[in-house]
Amino acid sequence: ILPRVRETGVFENASALNQVAANEYQGNAGISSHVEDIECFGADLATLSLVEPVELTLSPAGQRPGSAGADHGNWIKVLLEPRSLLILQGESRYRYQHGIRRTRTVPLPGGGSRLRRDDYRRVSLTFRELLPTRRMLDSGLADPPQERSLRHRQMHGW
């Protein structure tokens, strides 16, 4: 899969693609609208959807849903079908937040829909660059492993 993602040309060079995050969504599980952290991740993101279709929502960054999660009328809804690759870069990366609502139905082309029952399952693979500043552990921000382990034992009565 990785060679095919690289062949798309989304990522400028090999170092701009150094992380793959795998997620599984079951039933009507979703993910809150968000913009990938610009201090953690590079400018280009690609997400491969697998197994089942789902509808992704793009809305202006920082905009909260209306009452009961209602669409403000400016949302962009994208059907992510199995084996589709969603690319976020430029304006779609920085000016829009993306998320998957916890809806029970996924509208399909032709007017049909897929119910997201207990047997519904979607897997996504997100390809991105984890920036160098996030790959380093700053000892000023976290305890060394030995101190964390000692504190854990003390807290849990070991």
Short mmCIF file of N, CA and C in Angstrom, two decimals:
data_model
loop_
_atom_site.label_atom_id
_atom_site.label_comp_id
_atom_site.label_asym_id
_atom_site.label_seq_id
_atom_site.Cartn_x
_atom_site.Cartn_y
_atom_site.Cartn_z
N ILE A 1 0.83 -1.20 0.00
CA ILE A 1 0.00 0.00 0.00
C ILE A 1 0.87 1.26 0.00
N LEU A 2 1.92 1.25 0.81
CA LEU A 2 2.78 2.43 0.93
C LEU A 2 3.37 2.88 -0.40
N PRO A 3 3.90 1.96 -1.23
CA PRO A 3 4.41 2.41 -2.53
C PRO A 3 3.33 3.08 -3.38
N ARG A 4 2.09 2.57 -3.33
CA ARG A 4 1.02 3.18 -4.13
C ARG A 4 0.69 4.58 -3.62
N VAL A 5 0.71 4.78 -2.31
CA VAL A 5 0.46 6.11 -1.77
C VAL A 5 1.57 7.06 -2.19
N ARG A 6 2.81 6.60 -2.14
CA ARG A 6 3.93 7.45 -2.56
C ARG A 6 3.81 7.82 -4.04
N GLU A 7 3.33 6.87 -4.87
CA GLU A 7 3.19 7.10 -6.31
C GLU A 7 2.18 8.20 -6.64
N THR A 8 1.27 8.51 -5.71
CA THR A 8 0.27 9.56 -5.98
C THR A 8 0.92 10.93 -6.11
N GLY A 9 2.10 11.11 -5.54
CA GLY A 9 2.77 12.40 -5.57
C GLY A 9 2.26 13.39 -4.54
N VAL A 10 1.40 12.94 -3.64
CA VAL A 10 0.86 13.82 -2.59
C VAL A 10 1.98 14.31 -1.69
N PHE A 11 2.88 13.42 -1.38
CA PHE A 11 3.98 13.76 -0.47
C PHE A 11 5.21 14.13 -1.27
N GLU A 12 5.79 15.27 -0.93
CA GLU A 12 6.90 15.85 -1.69
C GLU A 12 8.10 14.91 -1.80
N ASN A 13 8.41 14.22 -0.70
CA ASN A 13 9.55 13.31 -0.69
C ASN A 13 9.31 12.22 0.35
N ALA A 14 10.22 11.26 0.42
CA ALA A 14 10.04 10.13 1.32
C ALA A 14 9.95 10.54 2.78
N SER A 15 10.67 11.57 3.18
CA SER A 15 10.64 11.98 4.59
C SER A 15 9.33 12.67 4.97
N ALA A 16 8.57 13.12 3.97
CA ALA A 16 7.29 13.78 4.24
C ALA A 16 6.17 12.77 4.49
N LEU A 17 6.50 11.50 4.46
CA LEU A 17 5.54 10.44 4.78
C LEU A 17 6.24 9.48 5.73
N ASN A 18 6.06 9.70 7.02
CA ASN A 18 6.77 8.88 8.00
C ASN A 18 5.86 8.31 9.09
N GLN A 19 4.54 8.45 8.92
CA GLN A 19 3.63 7.89 9.91
C GLN A 19 2.37 7.37 9.22
N VAL A 20 1.92 6.21 9.67
CA VAL A 20 0.65 5.65 9.23
C VAL A 20 -0.14 5.33 10.49
N ALA A 21 -1.33 5.92 10.60
CA ALA A 21 -2.20 5.66 11.75
C ALA A 21 -3.37 4.81 11.27
N ALA A 22 -3.60 3.69 11.95
CA ALA A 22 -4.71 2.81 11.60
C ALA A 22 -5.81 2.96 12.64
N ASN A 23 -7.04 3.12 12.15
CA ASN A 23 -8.20 3.24 13.04
C ASN A 23 -9.31 2.34 12.56
N GLU A 24 -10.03 1.77 13.51
CA GLU A 24 -11.20 0.95 13.21
C GLU A 24 -12.42 1.61 13.83
N TYR A 25 -13.47 1.72 13.04
CA TYR A 25 -14.73 2.31 13.50
C TYR A 25 -15.82 1.26 13.36
N GLN A 26 -16.55 1.01 14.43
CA GLN A 26 -17.62 0.02 14.40
C GLN A 26 -18.95 0.69 14.74
N GLY A 27 -20.05 0.08 14.26
CA GLY A 27 -21.36 0.65 14.52
C GLY A 27 -21.44 2.06 13.98
N ASN A 28 -22.00 2.97 14.77
CA ASN A 28 -22.10 4.35 14.30
C ASN A 28 -21.03 5.25 14.93
N ALA A 29 -19.89 4.65 15.28
CA ALA A 29 -18.78 5.43 15.85
C ALA A 29 -18.31 6.47 14.83
N GLY A 30 -17.94 7.63 15.34
CA GLY A 30 -17.44 8.69 14.48
C GLY A 30 -16.20 9.30 15.07
N ILE A 31 -15.83 10.44 14.55
CA ILE A 31 -14.70 11.19 15.08
C ILE A 31 -15.07 12.67 15.00
N SER A 32 -14.88 13.37 16.11
CA SER A 32 -15.26 14.78 16.18
C SER A 32 -14.51 15.59 15.12
N SER A 33 -15.16 16.64 14.66
CA SER A 33 -14.54 17.52 13.67
C SER A 33 -13.28 18.14 14.25
N HIS A 34 -12.22 18.14 13.46
CA HIS A 34 -10.94 18.66 13.91
C HIS A 34 -10.07 19.04 12.72
N VAL A 35 -9.06 19.83 12.99
CA VAL A 35 -8.00 20.13 12.04
C VAL A 35 -6.76 19.44 12.61
N GLU A 36 -6.06 18.67 11.80
CA GLU A 36 -4.86 18.01 12.28
C GLU A 36 -3.91 19.07 12.83
N ASP A 37 -3.31 18.79 13.97
CA ASP A 37 -2.44 19.74 14.66
C ASP A 37 -1.29 20.17 13.76
N ILE A 38 -1.23 21.47 13.46
CA ILE A 38 -0.20 21.97 12.54
C ILE A 38 1.20 21.94 13.15
N GLU A 39 1.29 21.83 14.47
CA GLU A 39 2.59 21.74 15.12
C GLU A 39 3.09 20.30 15.17
N CYS A 40 2.20 19.36 14.94
CA CYS A 40 2.58 17.94 14.99
C CYS A 40 2.74 17.32 13.61
N PHE A 41 1.89 17.74 12.66
CA PHE A 41 1.83 17.06 11.38
C PHE A 41 2.10 17.99 10.22
N GLY A 42 2.67 17.44 9.17
CA GLY A 42 3.02 18.21 7.98
C GLY A 42 1.82 18.67 7.18
N ALA A 43 2.11 19.25 6.03
CA ALA A 43 1.09 19.92 5.22
C ALA A 43 0.18 18.97 4.44
N ASP A 44 0.58 17.72 4.29
CA ASP A 44 -0.17 16.79 3.44
C ASP A 44 -0.66 15.59 4.23
N LEU A 45 -1.92 15.24 4.02
CA LEU A 45 -2.52 14.07 4.67
C LEU A 45 -3.25 13.25 3.61
N ALA A 46 -3.19 11.96 3.73
CA ALA A 46 -3.94 11.08 2.84
C ALA A 46 -4.56 9.97 3.70
N THR A 47 -5.85 9.73 3.52
CA THR A 47 -6.53 8.70 4.29
C THR A 47 -7.16 7.69 3.35
N LEU A 48 -6.79 6.45 3.52
CA LEU A 48 -7.34 5.34 2.74
C LEU A 48 -8.48 4.72 3.54
N SER A 49 -9.67 4.69 2.94
CA SER A 49 -10.84 4.08 3.60
C SER A 49 -10.97 2.64 3.13
N LEU A 50 -11.28 1.77 4.07
CA LEU A 50 -11.41 0.35 3.75
C LEU A 50 -12.69 -0.23 4.37
N VAL A 51 -13.14 -1.33 3.83
CA VAL A 51 -14.23 -2.19 4.28
C VAL A 51 -15.62 -1.61 3.97
N GLU A 52 -16.04 -0.51 4.63
CA GLU A 52 -17.38 0.04 4.46
C GLU A 52 -17.32 1.52 4.08
N PRO A 53 -18.36 2.02 3.41
CA PRO A 53 -18.40 3.45 3.08
C PRO A 53 -18.80 4.29 4.30
N VAL A 54 -18.43 5.56 4.27
CA VAL A 54 -18.83 6.50 5.32
C VAL A 54 -18.85 7.90 4.73
N GLU A 55 -19.60 8.78 5.37
CA GLU A 55 -19.66 10.16 4.90
C GLU A 55 -18.80 11.03 5.81
N LEU A 56 -17.84 11.71 5.21
CA LEU A 56 -16.97 12.64 5.92
C LEU A 56 -17.54 14.04 5.74
N THR A 57 -17.48 14.85 6.79
CA THR A 57 -17.98 16.21 6.73
C THR A 57 -16.83 17.18 6.86
N LEU A 58 -16.76 18.14 5.95
CA LEU A 58 -15.81 19.24 6.02
C LEU A 58 -16.61 20.49 6.37
N SER A 59 -16.15 21.24 7.36
CA SER A 59 -16.81 22.49 7.74
C SER A 59 -15.73 23.51 8.05
N PRO A 60 -16.05 24.80 7.94
CA PRO A 60 -15.03 25.82 8.21
C PRO A 60 -14.38 25.61 9.58
N ALA A 61 -13.08 25.72 9.62
CA ALA A 61 -12.33 25.51 10.87
C ALA A 61 -12.88 26.41 11.97
N GLY A 62 -13.07 25.83 13.14
CA GLY A 62 -13.55 26.58 14.29
C GLY A 62 -15.05 26.69 14.39
N GLN A 63 -15.78 26.32 13.36
CA GLN A 63 -17.24 26.42 13.40
C GLN A 63 -17.81 25.25 14.20
N ARG A 64 -18.67 25.58 15.14
CA ARG A 64 -19.33 24.55 15.95
C ARG A 64 -20.64 24.15 15.27
N PRO A 65 -21.04 22.88 15.43
CA PRO A 65 -22.32 22.46 14.84
C PRO A 65 -23.48 23.24 15.44
N GLY A 66 -24.56 23.34 14.68
CA GLY A 66 -25.76 23.99 15.18
C GLY A 66 -26.41 23.12 16.26
N SER A 67 -27.58 23.51 16.68
CA SER A 67 -28.27 22.75 17.72
C SER A 67 -28.50 21.32 17.24
N ALA A 68 -28.30 20.38 18.15
CA ALA A 68 -28.43 18.95 17.86
C ALA A 68 -27.52 18.52 16.71
N GLY A 69 -26.38 19.20 16.52
CA GLY A 69 -25.42 18.82 15.48
C GLY A 69 -25.87 19.15 14.07
N ALA A 70 -26.79 20.11 13.95
CA ALA A 70 -27.35 20.44 12.64
C ALA A 70 -26.32 21.12 11.73
N ASP A 71 -26.44 20.83 10.45
CA ASP A 71 -25.61 21.42 9.40
C ASP A 71 -25.94 22.91 9.28
N HIS A 72 -24.92 23.75 9.21
CA HIS A 72 -25.12 25.19 9.04
C HIS A 72 -25.46 25.54 7.59
N GLY A 73 -25.42 24.58 6.72
CA GLY A 73 -25.69 24.84 5.31
C GLY A 73 -24.42 25.05 4.50
N ASN A 74 -23.27 25.12 5.17
CA ASN A 74 -22.01 25.32 4.46
C ASN A 74 -21.07 24.12 4.62
N TRP A 75 -21.60 23.01 5.06
CA TRP A 75 -20.79 21.80 5.20
C TRP A 75 -20.62 21.14 3.84
N ILE A 76 -19.48 20.53 3.65
CA ILE A 76 -19.21 19.75 2.45
C ILE A 76 -19.19 18.30 2.89
N LYS A 77 -20.03 17.49 2.27
CA LYS A 77 -20.12 16.08 2.64
C LYS A 77 -19.50 15.24 1.53
N VAL A 78 -18.57 14.38 1.92
CA VAL A 78 -17.82 13.57 0.97
C VAL A 78 -18.03 12.10 1.29
N LEU A 79 -18.50 11.34 0.32
CA LEU A 79 -18.65 9.90 0.50
C LEU A 79 -17.28 9.24 0.34
N LEU A 80 -16.83 8.59 1.39
CA LEU A 80 -15.57 7.84 1.34
C LEU A 80 -15.93 6.37 1.12
N GLU A 81 -15.77 5.93 -0.10
CA GLU A 81 -16.09 4.54 -0.41
C GLU A 81 -14.88 3.66 -0.11
N PRO A 82 -15.11 2.36 0.08
CA PRO A 82 -13.98 1.46 0.31
C PRO A 82 -12.95 1.58 -0.81
N ARG A 83 -11.69 1.64 -0.44
CA ARG A 83 -10.54 1.75 -1.34
C ARG A 83 -10.39 3.14 -1.93
N SER A 84 -11.07 4.14 -1.34
CA SER A 84 -10.90 5.51 -1.82
C SER A 84 -9.82 6.19 -0.99
N LEU A 85 -9.15 7.15 -1.60
CA LEU A 85 -8.07 7.89 -0.94
C LEU A 85 -8.47 9.35 -0.85
N LEU A 86 -8.64 9.85 0.36
CA LEU A 86 -8.96 11.26 0.60
C LEU A 86 -7.65 11.99 0.83
N ILE A 87 -7.46 13.10 0.13
CA ILE A 87 -6.24 13.90 0.27
C ILE A 87 -6.62 15.26 0.82
N LEU A 88 -5.97 15.66 1.90
CA LEU A 88 -6.16 16.99 2.47
C LEU A 88 -4.84 17.73 2.39
N GLN A 89 -4.85 18.85 1.70
CA GLN A 89 -3.69 19.72 1.61
C GLN A 89 -4.18 21.11 1.22
N GLY A 90 -3.36 22.10 1.46
CA GLY A 90 -3.76 23.47 1.13
C GLY A 90 -4.97 23.90 1.95
N GLU A 91 -5.95 24.49 1.27
CA GLU A 91 -7.13 25.03 1.95
C GLU A 91 -7.91 23.94 2.69
N SER A 92 -8.07 22.78 2.09
CA SER A 92 -8.82 21.71 2.77
C SER A 92 -8.11 21.23 4.03
N ARG A 93 -6.81 21.37 4.08
CA ARG A 93 -6.02 20.94 5.24
C ARG A 93 -6.11 21.96 6.38
N TYR A 94 -6.03 23.25 6.05
CA TYR A 94 -5.91 24.28 7.08
C TYR A 94 -7.19 25.08 7.36
N ARG A 95 -8.04 25.25 6.38
CA ARG A 95 -9.23 26.10 6.57
C ARG A 95 -10.50 25.32 6.89
N TYR A 96 -10.43 24.01 6.80
CA TYR A 96 -11.60 23.18 7.08
C TYR A 96 -11.25 22.14 8.14
N GLN A 97 -12.22 21.88 8.99
CA GLN A 97 -12.09 20.76 9.91
C GLN A 97 -12.84 19.59 9.28
N HIS A 98 -12.41 18.40 9.63
CA HIS A 98 -13.04 17.22 9.07
C HIS A 98 -13.45 16.28 10.20
N GLY A 99 -14.49 15.54 9.98
CA GLY A 99 -14.97 14.61 10.98
C GLY A 99 -15.97 13.65 10.37
N ILE A 100 -16.32 12.64 11.16
CA ILE A 100 -17.33 11.66 10.75
C ILE A 100 -18.41 11.67 11.81
N ARG A 101 -19.60 12.05 11.40
CA ARG A 101 -20.72 12.15 12.33
C ARG A 101 -21.21 10.76 12.74
N ARG A 102 -21.83 10.69 13.88
CA ARG A 102 -22.33 9.42 14.40
C ARG A 102 -23.71 9.09 13.85
N THR A 103 -23.89 9.26 12.58
CA THR A 103 -25.18 9.00 11.96
C THR A 103 -25.40 7.51 11.77
N ARG A 104 -26.65 7.14 11.66
CA ARG A 104 -27.01 5.73 11.47
C ARG A 104 -27.01 5.32 10.01
N THR A 105 -27.05 6.27 9.09
CA THR A 105 -27.10 5.93 7.67
C THR A 105 -26.00 6.63 6.89
N VAL A 106 -25.54 5.96 5.87
CA VAL A 106 -24.56 6.53 4.94
C VAL A 106 -25.25 6.61 3.59
N PRO A 107 -25.49 7.85 3.09
CA PRO A 107 -26.12 7.98 1.77
C PRO A 107 -25.18 7.45 0.68
N LEU A 108 -25.73 6.67 -0.23
CA LEU A 108 -24.94 6.08 -1.31
C LEU A 108 -25.37 6.65 -2.65
N PRO A 109 -24.49 6.57 -3.65
CA PRO A 109 -24.87 7.04 -4.99
C PRO A 109 -26.11 6.28 -5.48
N GLY A 110 -26.94 6.96 -6.20
CA GLY A 110 -28.14 6.31 -6.72
C GLY A 110 -29.32 6.37 -5.77
N GLY A 111 -29.16 7.02 -4.62
CA GLY A 111 -30.28 7.18 -3.70
C GLY A 111 -30.38 6.14 -2.61
N GLY A 112 -29.57 5.13 -2.63
CA GLY A 112 -29.61 4.11 -1.58
C GLY A 112 -28.87 4.58 -0.33
N SER A 113 -28.82 3.72 0.67
CA SER A 113 -28.07 4.04 1.88
C SER A 113 -27.61 2.76 2.55
N ARG A 114 -26.60 2.89 3.37
CA ARG A 114 -26.05 1.77 4.16
C ARG A 114 -26.31 2.09 5.62
N LEU A 115 -27.01 1.20 6.32
CA LEU A 115 -27.25 1.39 7.75
C LEU A 115 -26.00 1.03 8.53
N ARG A 116 -25.68 1.85 9.51
CA ARG A 116 -24.51 1.59 10.36
C ARG A 116 -25.00 0.91 11.64
N ARG A 117 -25.22 -0.37 11.54
CA ARG A 117 -25.66 -1.18 12.68
C ARG A 117 -24.44 -1.73 13.40
N ASP A 118 -24.68 -2.65 14.32
CA ASP A 118 -23.58 -3.24 15.09
C ASP A 118 -22.57 -3.98 14.21
N ASP A 119 -23.02 -4.48 13.04
CA ASP A 119 -22.11 -5.23 12.16
C ASP A 119 -21.33 -4.32 11.21
N TYR A 120 -21.57 -3.01 11.28
CA TYR A 120 -20.87 -2.06 10.41
C TYR A 120 -19.42 -1.94 10.89
N ARG A 121 -18.48 -1.90 9.93
CA ARG A 121 -17.06 -1.78 10.27
C ARG A 121 -16.34 -1.03 9.17
N ARG A 122 -15.58 -0.02 9.58
CA ARG A 122 -14.75 0.74 8.65
C ARG A 122 -13.35 0.82 9.24
N VAL A 123 -12.36 0.70 8.37
CA VAL A 123 -10.96 0.84 8.77
C VAL A 123 -10.38 1.96 7.93
N SER A 124 -9.58 2.81 8.58
CA SER A 124 -8.91 3.87 7.82
C SER A 124 -7.42 3.83 8.12
N LEU A 125 -6.64 4.14 7.11
CA LEU A 125 -5.20 4.28 7.25
C LEU A 125 -4.87 5.72 6.87
N THR A 126 -4.32 6.48 7.81
CA THR A 126 -3.98 7.88 7.55
C THR A 126 -2.47 8.01 7.43
N PHE A 127 -2.05 8.51 6.29
CA PHE A 127 -0.64 8.69 5.97
C PHE A 127 -0.30 10.16 6.14
N ARG A 128 0.77 10.45 6.87
CA ARG A 128 1.14 11.85 7.11
C ARG A 128 2.58 11.95 7.58
N GLU A 129 3.03 13.18 7.72
CA GLU A 129 4.37 13.45 8.23
C GLU A 129 4.26 13.86 9.70
N LEU A 130 4.91 13.12 10.54
CA LEU A 130 5.06 13.53 11.94
C LEU A 130 6.29 14.42 11.97
N LEU A 131 6.09 15.68 12.35
CA LEU A 131 7.18 16.65 12.31
C LEU A 131 8.29 16.31 13.30
N PRO A 132 9.53 16.65 12.98
CA PRO A 132 10.67 16.30 13.84
C PRO A 132 10.51 16.76 15.29
N THR A 133 9.91 17.90 15.51
CA THR A 133 9.76 18.39 16.88
C THR A 133 8.86 17.50 17.71
N ARG A 134 8.00 16.73 17.08
CA ARG A 134 7.10 15.83 17.81
C ARG A 134 7.67 14.42 17.94
N ARG A 135 8.76 14.14 17.25
CA ARG A 135 9.36 12.82 17.34
C ARG A 135 10.37 12.75 18.47
N MET A 136 10.71 13.91 19.06
CA MET A 136 11.69 13.96 20.13
C MET A 136 10.99 14.09 21.47
N LEU A 137 11.50 13.42 22.46
CA LEU A 137 10.96 13.54 23.81
C LEU A 137 11.78 14.59 24.54
N ASP A 138 11.14 15.64 24.96
CA ASP A 138 11.80 16.71 25.70
C ASP A 138 11.80 16.33 27.18
N SER A 139 12.97 16.11 27.75
CA SER A 139 13.03 15.68 29.15
C SER A 139 12.42 16.70 30.10
N GLY A 140 12.31 17.95 29.66
CA GLY A 140 11.68 18.95 30.50
C GLY A 140 10.16 18.81 30.54
N LEU A 141 9.60 18.07 29.59
CA LEU A 141 8.15 17.90 29.54
C LEU A 141 7.69 16.59 30.14
N ALA A 142 8.58 15.63 30.26
CA ALA A 142 8.18 14.32 30.77
C ALA A 142 9.29 13.74 31.62
N ASP A 143 8.90 12.91 32.56
CA ASP A 143 9.88 12.23 33.41
C ASP A 143 10.60 11.17 32.60
N PRO A 144 11.87 10.91 32.91
CA PRO A 144 12.54 9.77 32.28
C PRO A 144 11.79 8.49 32.60
N PRO A 145 11.90 7.45 31.77
CA PRO A 145 11.16 6.21 31.98
C PRO A 145 11.32 5.61 33.38
N GLN A 146 12.55 5.66 33.94
CA GLN A 146 12.77 5.06 35.26
C GLN A 146 11.95 5.79 36.33
N GLU A 147 11.89 7.13 36.26
CA GLU A 147 11.13 7.90 37.24
C GLU A 147 9.64 7.66 37.09
N ARG A 148 9.15 7.54 35.85
CA ARG A 148 7.72 7.26 35.64
C ARG A 148 7.39 5.90 36.23
N SER A 149 8.26 4.92 35.99
CA SER A 149 8.01 3.58 36.48
C SER A 149 8.00 3.56 38.01
N LEU A 150 8.96 4.26 38.65
CA LEU A 150 9.02 4.31 40.10
C LEU A 150 7.77 4.98 40.66
N ARG A 151 7.38 6.10 40.06
CA ARG A 151 6.19 6.80 40.54
C ARG A 151 4.95 5.92 40.37
N HIS A 152 4.86 5.18 39.26
CA HIS A 152 3.73 4.29 39.03
C HIS A 152 3.66 3.23 40.12
N ARG A 153 4.81 2.65 40.46
CA ARG A 153 4.82 1.62 41.51
C ARG A 153 4.41 2.23 42.85
N GLN A 154 4.87 3.43 43.14
CA GLN A 154 4.52 4.07 44.40
C GLN A 154 3.03 4.38 44.47
N MET A 155 2.46 4.81 43.36
CA MET A 155 1.04 5.16 43.34
C MET A 155 0.16 3.94 43.44
N HIS A 156 0.61 2.83 42.95
CA HIS A 156 -0.21 1.62 42.91
C HIS A 156 0.22 0.58 43.95
N GLY A 157 1.01 0.98 44.89
CA GLY A 157 1.36 0.11 46.01
C GLY A 157 2.26 -1.06 45.67
N TRP A 158 3.09 -0.94 44.68
CA TRP A 158 4.01 -2.03 44.34
C TRP A 158 5.17 -2.04 45.27
#
